[in-house]
Coordinates of C-alpha atoms in Angstrom, one line a residue:
R1 CA 11.6 202.3 135.4
L2 CA 10.6 198.5 135.4
P3 CA 12.2 197.9 131.8
L4 CA 15.5 199.1 133.3
L5 CA 15.0 197.2 136.8
N6 CA 14.4 194.2 134.9
R7 CA 17.7 194.5 133.0
G8 CA 19.5 194.7 136.4
M9 CA 19.9 198.4 136.5
V10 CA 20.0 200.5 139.8
C11 CA 18.0 203.5 139.8
A12 CA 18.6 206.2 142.4
I13 CA 17.0 209.5 143.1
A14 CA 19.5 212.2 144.6
H15 CA 17.8 214.6 147.1
V16 CA 20.2 217.2 146.5
R17 CA 20.5 220.5 148.6
G18 CA 18.2 223.3 146.8
G19 CA 15.3 220.7 146.6
G20 CA 12.3 220.7 148.6
E21 CA 12.4 217.0 149.6
L22 CA 13.9 217.6 153.2
G23 CA 12.1 220.8 154.1
R24 CA 12.5 224.6 153.6
P25 CA 16.0 224.7 155.1
W26 CA 17.3 222.2 152.7
Y27 CA 16.0 224.2 149.8
E28 CA 17.2 227.5 151.2
S29 CA 20.8 226.2 151.7
A30 CA 21.4 226.0 147.9
K31 CA 20.1 229.0 146.0
Y32 CA 21.5 232.3 144.9
L33 CA 25.3 232.4 145.6
T34 CA 25.4 229.2 146.9
K35 CA 23.5 227.2 144.3
K36 CA 26.7 225.3 143.3
R37 CA 25.8 223.2 146.2
T38 CA 23.3 221.4 144.4
F39 CA 25.5 220.4 141.7
E40 CA 28.4 219.4 144.1
D41 CA 25.8 217.2 145.9
F42 CA 24.8 215.6 142.7
V43 CA 28.4 214.6 141.8
D44 CA 28.9 213.4 145.3
V45 CA 25.9 211.1 145.1
A46 CA 27.0 209.7 141.8
S47 CA 30.5 209.0 143.2
W48 CA 29.2 207.4 146.2
L49 CA 27.0 205.0 144.2
V50 CA 30.2 203.7 142.3
G51 CA 32.4 203.5 145.6
R52 CA 34.1 206.8 145.3
G53 CA 32.8 208.4 148.3
G54 CA 33.5 212.0 148.9
D55 CA 35.5 213.3 151.8
G56 CA 37.6 210.3 152.4
G57 CA 34.6 207.8 152.3
A58 CA 34.5 204.6 150.5
G59 CA 31.0 205.0 149.1
G60 CA 28.3 202.6 148.4
G61 CA 29.7 200.7 145.6
V62 CA 26.2 199.7 144.3
A63 CA 26.7 200.8 140.6
D64 CA 29.0 199.9 137.9
A65 CA 31.5 202.9 137.5
S66 CA 31.9 202.3 133.9
R67 CA 28.0 202.4 133.2
L68 CA 26.8 205.0 135.3
S69 CA 24.2 207.5 133.7
C70 CA 22.2 210.4 134.7
E71 CA 19.0 212.2 134.0
G72 CA 17.2 215.6 134.3
R73 CA 14.4 217.8 132.9
S74 CA 14.5 221.7 132.8
A75 CA 16.3 222.7 135.8
G76 CA 17.2 219.3 136.4
G77 CA 18.9 219.4 133.0
L78 CA 21.1 222.2 134.3
L79 CA 22.0 220.1 137.2
V80 CA 23.1 217.4 134.9
G81 CA 25.0 219.8 132.5
A82 CA 26.7 221.5 135.5
A83 CA 27.7 217.9 137.1
L84 CA 29.1 216.8 133.7
N85 CA 31.4 219.9 133.4
M86 CA 32.6 219.3 137.2
N87 CA 33.4 215.8 136.4
P88 CA 32.9 214.7 132.6
G89 CA 34.4 211.3 133.2
L90 CA 32.2 210.2 136.0
F91 CA 29.4 209.3 133.7
R92 CA 28.8 207.0 130.7
A93 CA 25.6 208.6 129.4
A94 CA 23.2 211.7 130.2
I95 CA 19.9 212.4 129.2
M96 CA 18.8 216.1 129.4
G97 CA 15.1 216.9 128.6
V98 CA 14.5 220.6 127.7
P99 CA 17.6 221.5 129.7
F100 CA 18.0 225.0 131.0
V101 CA 21.6 225.3 130.1
D102 CA 22.1 228.9 128.9
V103 CA 21.3 230.4 132.3
A104 CA 22.7 234.0 132.1
A105 CA 21.1 234.6 128.6
T106 CA 17.9 233.2 129.6
M107 CA 17.5 235.0 133.1
V108 CA 18.5 238.4 131.9
D109 CA 15.5 238.5 129.3
S110 CA 12.5 239.5 131.6
T111 CA 10.1 239.0 128.6
I112 CA 10.4 235.1 129.0
P113 CA 7.7 233.4 131.1
L114 CA 8.7 232.9 134.6
T115 CA 12.0 234.6 134.4
V116 CA 11.5 237.5 136.9
A117 CA 9.9 235.0 139.3
E118 CA 12.8 232.8 139.0
W119 CA 15.2 235.6 140.1
Q120 CA 14.2 234.6 143.7
E121 CA 15.9 231.0 142.9
W122 CA 19.0 232.0 140.7
G123 CA 19.5 235.7 141.4
N124 CA 19.1 238.6 138.7
P125 CA 22.1 238.3 136.3
N126 CA 21.4 242.0 135.5
E127 CA 23.4 242.7 138.9
E128 CA 27.1 241.9 138.3
E129 CA 27.3 239.8 141.4
F130 CA 24.7 237.4 140.3
F131 CA 26.0 237.4 136.7
D132 CA 29.5 236.5 137.6
Y133 CA 28.2 233.6 139.8
I134 CA 25.8 232.4 137.1
M135 CA 28.3 232.6 134.5
S136 CA 30.8 230.3 136.7
Y137 CA 28.2 227.3 136.6
S138 CA 26.1 227.9 133.4
P139 CA 26.6 224.7 131.5
I140 CA 26.8 226.2 128.0
N141 CA 29.5 228.5 129.3
N142 CA 31.7 226.1 131.3
V143 CA 32.1 222.9 128.7
K144 CA 35.7 221.9 129.3
E145 CA 37.8 221.9 126.2
G146 CA 39.3 218.7 125.0
A147 CA 37.4 216.9 127.9
V148 CA 36.1 213.5 127.3
Y149 CA 32.3 213.7 127.8
P150 CA 29.7 210.9 128.1
A151 CA 27.2 210.3 125.4
C152 CA 24.3 213.0 125.6
L153 CA 20.7 212.9 124.5
I154 CA 19.3 216.3 124.5
T155 CA 15.7 217.0 123.9
G156 CA 13.7 220.3 123.0
G157 CA 10.2 221.4 122.2
L158 CA 9.5 223.8 119.2
F159 CA 6.7 225.6 121.1
D160 CA 8.5 225.6 124.5
P161 CA 8.2 229.0 126.1
R162 CA 10.4 228.4 128.9
V163 CA 13.7 226.7 127.5
Q164 CA 13.6 227.9 123.8
F165 CA 14.5 225.2 121.3
W166 CA 17.5 227.0 120.2
E167 CA 18.9 226.8 123.8
C168 CA 19.2 223.1 123.4
A169 CA 20.5 223.4 119.9
K170 CA 23.2 225.8 120.9
Y171 CA 24.2 223.6 123.9
A172 CA 24.5 220.4 121.7
A173 CA 26.7 222.3 119.3
E174 CA 28.9 223.5 122.0
L175 CA 29.3 220.1 123.3
R176 CA 30.2 218.9 119.7
H177 CA 32.7 221.6 119.1
T178 CA 34.4 222.0 122.5
A179 CA 34.7 218.6 124.1
S180 CA 37.1 215.9 122.8
D181 CA 36.5 213.7 119.8
E182 CA 36.8 210.7 122.0
S183 CA 33.7 212.0 123.7
G184 CA 30.2 210.0 123.4
R185 CA 27.7 211.0 120.7
V186 CA 25.8 214.0 121.1
L187 CA 22.1 213.6 119.9
L188 CA 19.7 216.5 119.6
K189 CA 16.1 215.4 119.4
T190 CA 13.6 218.6 118.8
E191 CA 10.1 217.8 119.1
M192 CA 8.1 219.9 116.5
T193 CA 4.7 219.7 118.3
Q194 CA 5.6 220.0 121.8
G195 CA 6.3 222.6 124.4
H196 CA 8.3 222.3 127.7
F197 CA 6.3 219.2 128.9
A198 CA 6.1 215.6 127.3
G199 CA 3.3 214.9 124.8
S200 CA -0.2 214.7 126.5
D201 CA -0.9 211.7 124.2
R202 CA -0.3 208.7 126.4
Y203 CA 1.1 206.7 123.3
K204 CA 3.3 209.5 122.4
F205 CA 4.5 209.7 125.9
I206 CA 5.5 206.0 125.8
K207 CA 7.0 206.5 122.5
D208 CA 9.3 209.2 123.7
L209 CA 10.2 207.2 126.9
A210 CA 11.2 204.0 124.7
F211 CA 13.4 206.4 122.5
E212 CA 15.2 207.6 125.8
Y213 CA 15.6 204.1 127.2
A214 CA 16.9 202.8 123.8
F215 CA 19.7 205.6 123.8
L216 CA 20.5 204.8 127.1
L217 CA 20.6 201.0 126.9
D218 CA 22.7 201.2 123.8
S219 CA 25.0 203.8 125.3
L220 CA 25.8 201.5 128.2
G221 CA 26.2 198.5 126.2
M222 CA 23.2 196.8 127.3
S223 CA 20.2 195.3 125.4

């Protein structure tokens, strides 16, 4: 993050409910039919950073509200996508790496690696109760028609067995089709030799990171 910090950017990590950073109870408090708490926490943290604290609080005001961005990979991409749907105007730019955004369609297919094990996290969408709840937050199914969304960079991998490359492509198409024409650009970058994780080659990793930083800085009007 040094190239960003050297340009005066503030970097924050949100320890939202559903994560394991603050112990097992913190994780257990946002799964199954309470998963939306994760996304609500993320939006609250972002709002606090720009001085719009939730529950009547003033917030920290440590970031420029007109240049707030967010990033998440895999399930973190789901988090970012859900947060954008909840409050599209909160962010100026978003980076989503191999984002898990078509939740119901992916989780209903037990042939995909990790799917059955992940039912313990999200619930089994083959059951109506969980299906309805998942559909209420699944990013690809809840893009707000006509809303102004931030600039988005969506990356996928051709050989990804967890988040198939077409899931990223479908999400990019949905954003372009449904969101307002005044929204930021939606870029889709599909790596033709990679899977779910970044390239193992050190220089390829640095090149990919430089691409993301270039997108971010340009979207925020920085150099």
